[in-house]
CSV table of C-alpha atoms in Angstrom, one decimal:
chain,number,residue,atom,x,y,z
A,406,MET,CA,-0.3,-0.1,-0.3
A,407,LYS,CA,1.5,4.2,-0.5
A,408,GLU,CA,1.9,5.7,2.0
A,409,ILE,CA,0.0,9.2,1.8
A,410,GLY,CA,-2.5,9.0,1.1
A,411,ILE,CA,-4.3,12.8,-1.1
A,412,PHE,CA,-7.1,13.4,-1.3
A,413,TYR,CA,-9.7,16.7,-3.1
A,414,GLY,CA,-12.0,18.4,-4.1
A,415,SER,CA,-13.1,19.5,-6.9
A,416,THR,CA,-15.6,21.5,-9.6
A,417,MET,CA,-13.2,22.7,-11.9
A,418,GLY,CA,-10.6,21.0,-12.3
A,419,GLU,CA,-8.0,23.4,-10.8
A,420,THR,CA,-7.6,21.9,-7.8
A,421,GLU,CA,-7.4,17.6,-9.0
A,422,GLU,CA,-5.0,19.2,-11.1
A,423,ALA,CA,-3.1,20.8,-8.4
A,424,ALA,CA,-3.8,17.4,-5.8
A,425,GLU,CA,-1.9,15.5,-8.8
A,426,MET,CA,1.2,17.5,-9.7
A,427,ILE,CA,1.6,17.1,-5.6
A,428,ALA,CA,1.7,13.1,-5.8
A,429,ASP,CA,3.7,13.4,-9.1
A,430,VAL,CA,6.2,15.3,-7.1
A,431,ILE,CA,5.9,13.0,-3.7
A,432,GLY,CA,6.3,10.2,-6.2
A,433,LYS,CA,3.7,8.3,-7.6
A,434,ASP,CA,5.0,4.9,-5.6
A,435,LYS,CA,4.1,6.7,-2.3
A,436,ALA,CA,1.0,8.1,-2.3
A,437,GLU,CA,-2.4,7.6,-4.0
A,438,VAL,CA,-5.0,10.6,-5.0
A,439,TYR,CA,-8.7,9.9,-4.1
A,440,ASN,CA,-11.2,12.3,-5.2
A,441,VAL,CA,-14.0,12.8,-2.3
A,442,GLY,CA,-16.9,12.8,-4.1
A,443,SER,CA,-16.4,9.2,-5.2
A,444,VAL,CA,-14.5,7.5,-1.8
A,445,THR,CA,-15.6,6.6,1.2
A,446,VAL,CA,-13.9,7.3,5.2
A,447,ASP,CA,-12.8,3.8,5.0
A,448,GLU,CA,-9.6,5.1,2.4
A,449,VAL,CA,-9.1,7.9,5.1
A,450,GLU,CA,-8.4,5.1,7.2
A,451,LYS,CA,-5.7,3.4,5.3
A,452,TYR,CA,-3.2,6.0,6.3
A,453,ASP,CA,-1.2,7.4,8.2
A,454,LYS,CA,-0.4,10.2,6.5
A,455,LEU,CA,-3.2,12.8,4.6
A,456,ILE,CA,-2.8,15.4,2.3
A,457,PHE,CA,-6.7,16.8,1.8
A,458,GLY,CA,-6.7,20.3,-0.5
A,459,SER,CA,-10.5,21.9,-1.9
A,460,SER,CA,-10.8,25.9,-3.7
A,461,THR,CA,-12.8,27.9,-1.9
A,462,TRP,CA,-16.0,28.7,-3.6
A,463,GLY,CA,-19.0,31.8,-2.9
A,464,LEU,CA,-18.1,34.1,0.0
A,465,GLY,CA,-15.2,31.1,1.7
A,466,GLU,CA,-17.7,28.0,0.8
A,467,LEU,CA,-16.2,24.2,1.1
A,468,GLN,CA,-16.7,23.0,-2.9
A,469,ASP,CA,-19.3,20.7,-3.1
A,470,ASP,CA,-18.4,17.6,-3.2
A,471,TRP,CA,-16.3,18.3,0.4
A,472,ASP,CA,-19.4,19.4,1.7
A,473,THR,CA,-20.8,16.5,2.1
A,474,PHE,CA,-17.5,14.2,3.0
A,475,ILE,CA,-16.7,16.4,5.9
A,476,GLU,CA,-19.7,15.3,7.4
A,477,LYS,CA,-18.1,12.1,7.3
A,478,LEU,CA,-14.3,12.8,8.3
A,479,LYS,CA,-16.2,14.2,11.3
A,480,THR,CA,-16.9,10.9,12.7
A,481,LEU,CA,-13.3,9.6,12.2
A,482,ASP,CA,-10.3,10.0,15.5
A,483,LEU,CA,-7.6,11.4,13.3
A,484,SER,CA,-5.7,11.1,16.7
A,485,ASN,CA,-2.3,9.6,14.8
A,486,LYS,CA,-2.4,11.1,12.0
A,487,LYS,CA,-0.1,13.7,9.7
A,488,VAL,CA,-2.2,15.9,7.5
A,489,ALA,CA,-1.7,17.9,5.6
A,490,LEU,CA,-3.7,21.2,3.5
A,491,PHE,CA,-3.5,22.8,0.6
A,492,GLY,CA,-6.8,25.4,-0.9
A,493,LEU,CA,-7.4,26.8,-4.3
A,494,GLY,CA,-8.5,30.9,-3.7
A,495,ASP,CA,-8.8,33.8,-5.5
A,496,GLN,CA,-6.8,36.5,-3.5
A,497,ALA,CA,-8.5,39.4,-5.3
A,498,MET,CA,-11.8,38.6,-6.8
A,499,TYR,CA,-12.2,36.8,-2.6
A,500,SER,CA,-9.4,39.0,-1.0
A,501,ASP,CA,-11.8,38.9,2.2
A,502,THR,CA,-12.7,35.1,1.7
A,503,PHE,CA,-8.9,34.0,0.6
A,504,VAL,CA,-9.0,29.3,0.7
A,505,ASP,CA,-11.2,29.8,3.6
A,506,ALA,CA,-11.6,26.4,2.6
A,507,MET,CA,-8.5,25.1,3.6
A,508,GLY,CA,-9.6,26.6,7.6
A,509,ILE,CA,-12.5,25.3,7.5
A,510,ILE,CA,-11.4,21.4,7.0
A,511,TYR,CA,-8.1,22.6,9.1
A,512,ASP,CA,-10.8,23.1,12.6
A,513,VAL,CA,-12.3,19.9,12.2
A,514,VAL,CA,-8.9,18.0,11.9
A,515,LYS,CA,-7.8,19.4,14.4
A,516,GLU,CA,-11.4,19.0,16.6
A,517,LYS,CA,-10.9,15.0,15.5
A,518,GLY,CA,-7.5,15.4,16.5
A,519,ALA,CA,-5.0,15.1,13.6
A,520,GLU,CA,-1.3,16.7,13.9
A,521,VAL,CA,-1.6,19.6,10.9
A,522,ILE,CA,2.2,20.3,9.2
A,523,GLY,CA,2.7,22.1,6.7
A,524,GLY,CA,2.1,25.3,7.1
A,525,VAL,CA,2.8,28.5,5.1
A,526,LEU,CA,3.7,32.0,5.4
A,527,ALA,CA,1.7,34.5,4.0
A,528,ASP,CA,4.2,36.8,3.6
A,529,ASP,CA,3.8,35.8,0.0
A,530,TYR,CA,0.3,36.5,-1.4
A,531,ASP,CA,-2.2,39.4,-1.6
A,532,PHE,CA,-5.2,39.3,0.7
A,533,ASN,CA,-7.4,41.1,2.9
A,534,HIS,CA,-8.5,37.6,5.2
A,535,SER,CA,-8.2,34.1,5.4
A,536,GLU,CA,-10.4,31.5,7.7
A,537,ALA,CA,-6.7,29.4,7.3
A,538,LEU,CA,-4.7,32.4,8.5
A,539,ILE,CA,-3.6,31.9,12.3
A,540,ASN,CA,-0.6,33.9,13.6
A,541,ASP,CA,0.4,35.4,9.6
A,542,ALA,CA,0.7,31.5,8.6
A,543,PHE,CA,-1.4,29.4,6.2
A,544,VAL,CA,-3.0,26.0,7.9
A,545,GLY,CA,-1.7,25.0,4.7
A,546,LEU,CA,-0.5,26.3,1.3
A,547,PRO,CA,-2.7,27.7,-0.4
A,548,LEU,CA,-2.3,28.1,-4.5
A,549,ASP,CA,-3.8,31.3,-6.4
A,550,ASN,CA,-3.6,29.5,-9.9
A,551,ASN,CA,-5.7,33.5,-11.2
A,552,ASN,CA,-3.1,35.4,-9.7
A,553,GLN,CA,-0.4,33.8,-9.0
A,554,GLY,CA,-0.5,30.7,-11.7
A,555,ASP,CA,2.8,31.0,-12.4
A,556,LEU,CA,4.4,30.5,-8.5
A,557,THR,CA,2.7,27.0,-8.9
A,558,GLU,CA,4.5,24.2,-9.6
A,559,GLU,CA,7.6,26.0,-7.1
A,560,ARG,CA,5.0,26.4,-5.0
A,561,ILE,CA,4.1,22.8,-4.8
A,562,ARG,CA,7.3,21.2,-5.0
A,563,ASN,CA,8.8,23.7,-2.1
A,564,TRP,CA,5.9,22.5,0.3
A,565,VAL,CA,5.8,19.1,-0.4
A,566,ASP,CA,9.8,18.8,0.6
A,567,ASP,CA,9.0,20.7,3.5
A,568,LEU,CA,6.1,17.5,4.3
A,569,LEU,CA,8.2,15.0,3.6
A,570,LYS,CA,10.6,15.8,6.6
A,571,ALA,CA,7.7,16.3,8.8
A,572,PHE,CA,6.0,12.8,7.9
């Protein structure tokens, strides 16, 4: 069995693409990618190392598939698991809710006992507010393909390098 489970929800395909890029950097022999719209929480329970990703929709809401899956996630004990998060958002158009979905998932996995790793400093982002921000750092990796798409690949590579050390 592969050692890292990557779970994403994607409506337009960008979060799926990011999840696949993360898996490529980790190595396809070590990571398995799942769409939360078509899996059960049994898949989550198989892994001690997890990566969850979601885009933010509307005014700070979860992606549709995550809306359902998060309720299932709340039934799990994540106390022996390490969890990393990534989120997609638009820091210019949705500056007041930038990557809020990542913050929503963070709250649930922390409440369920997970050790969250992979925080990213907010220095290179320009936004007003985010539910995914704690003490000047995001709880995971924010990606903004609308305004900083040229940085996505490098951000993923750097983040995964840090994650693999923390995992």
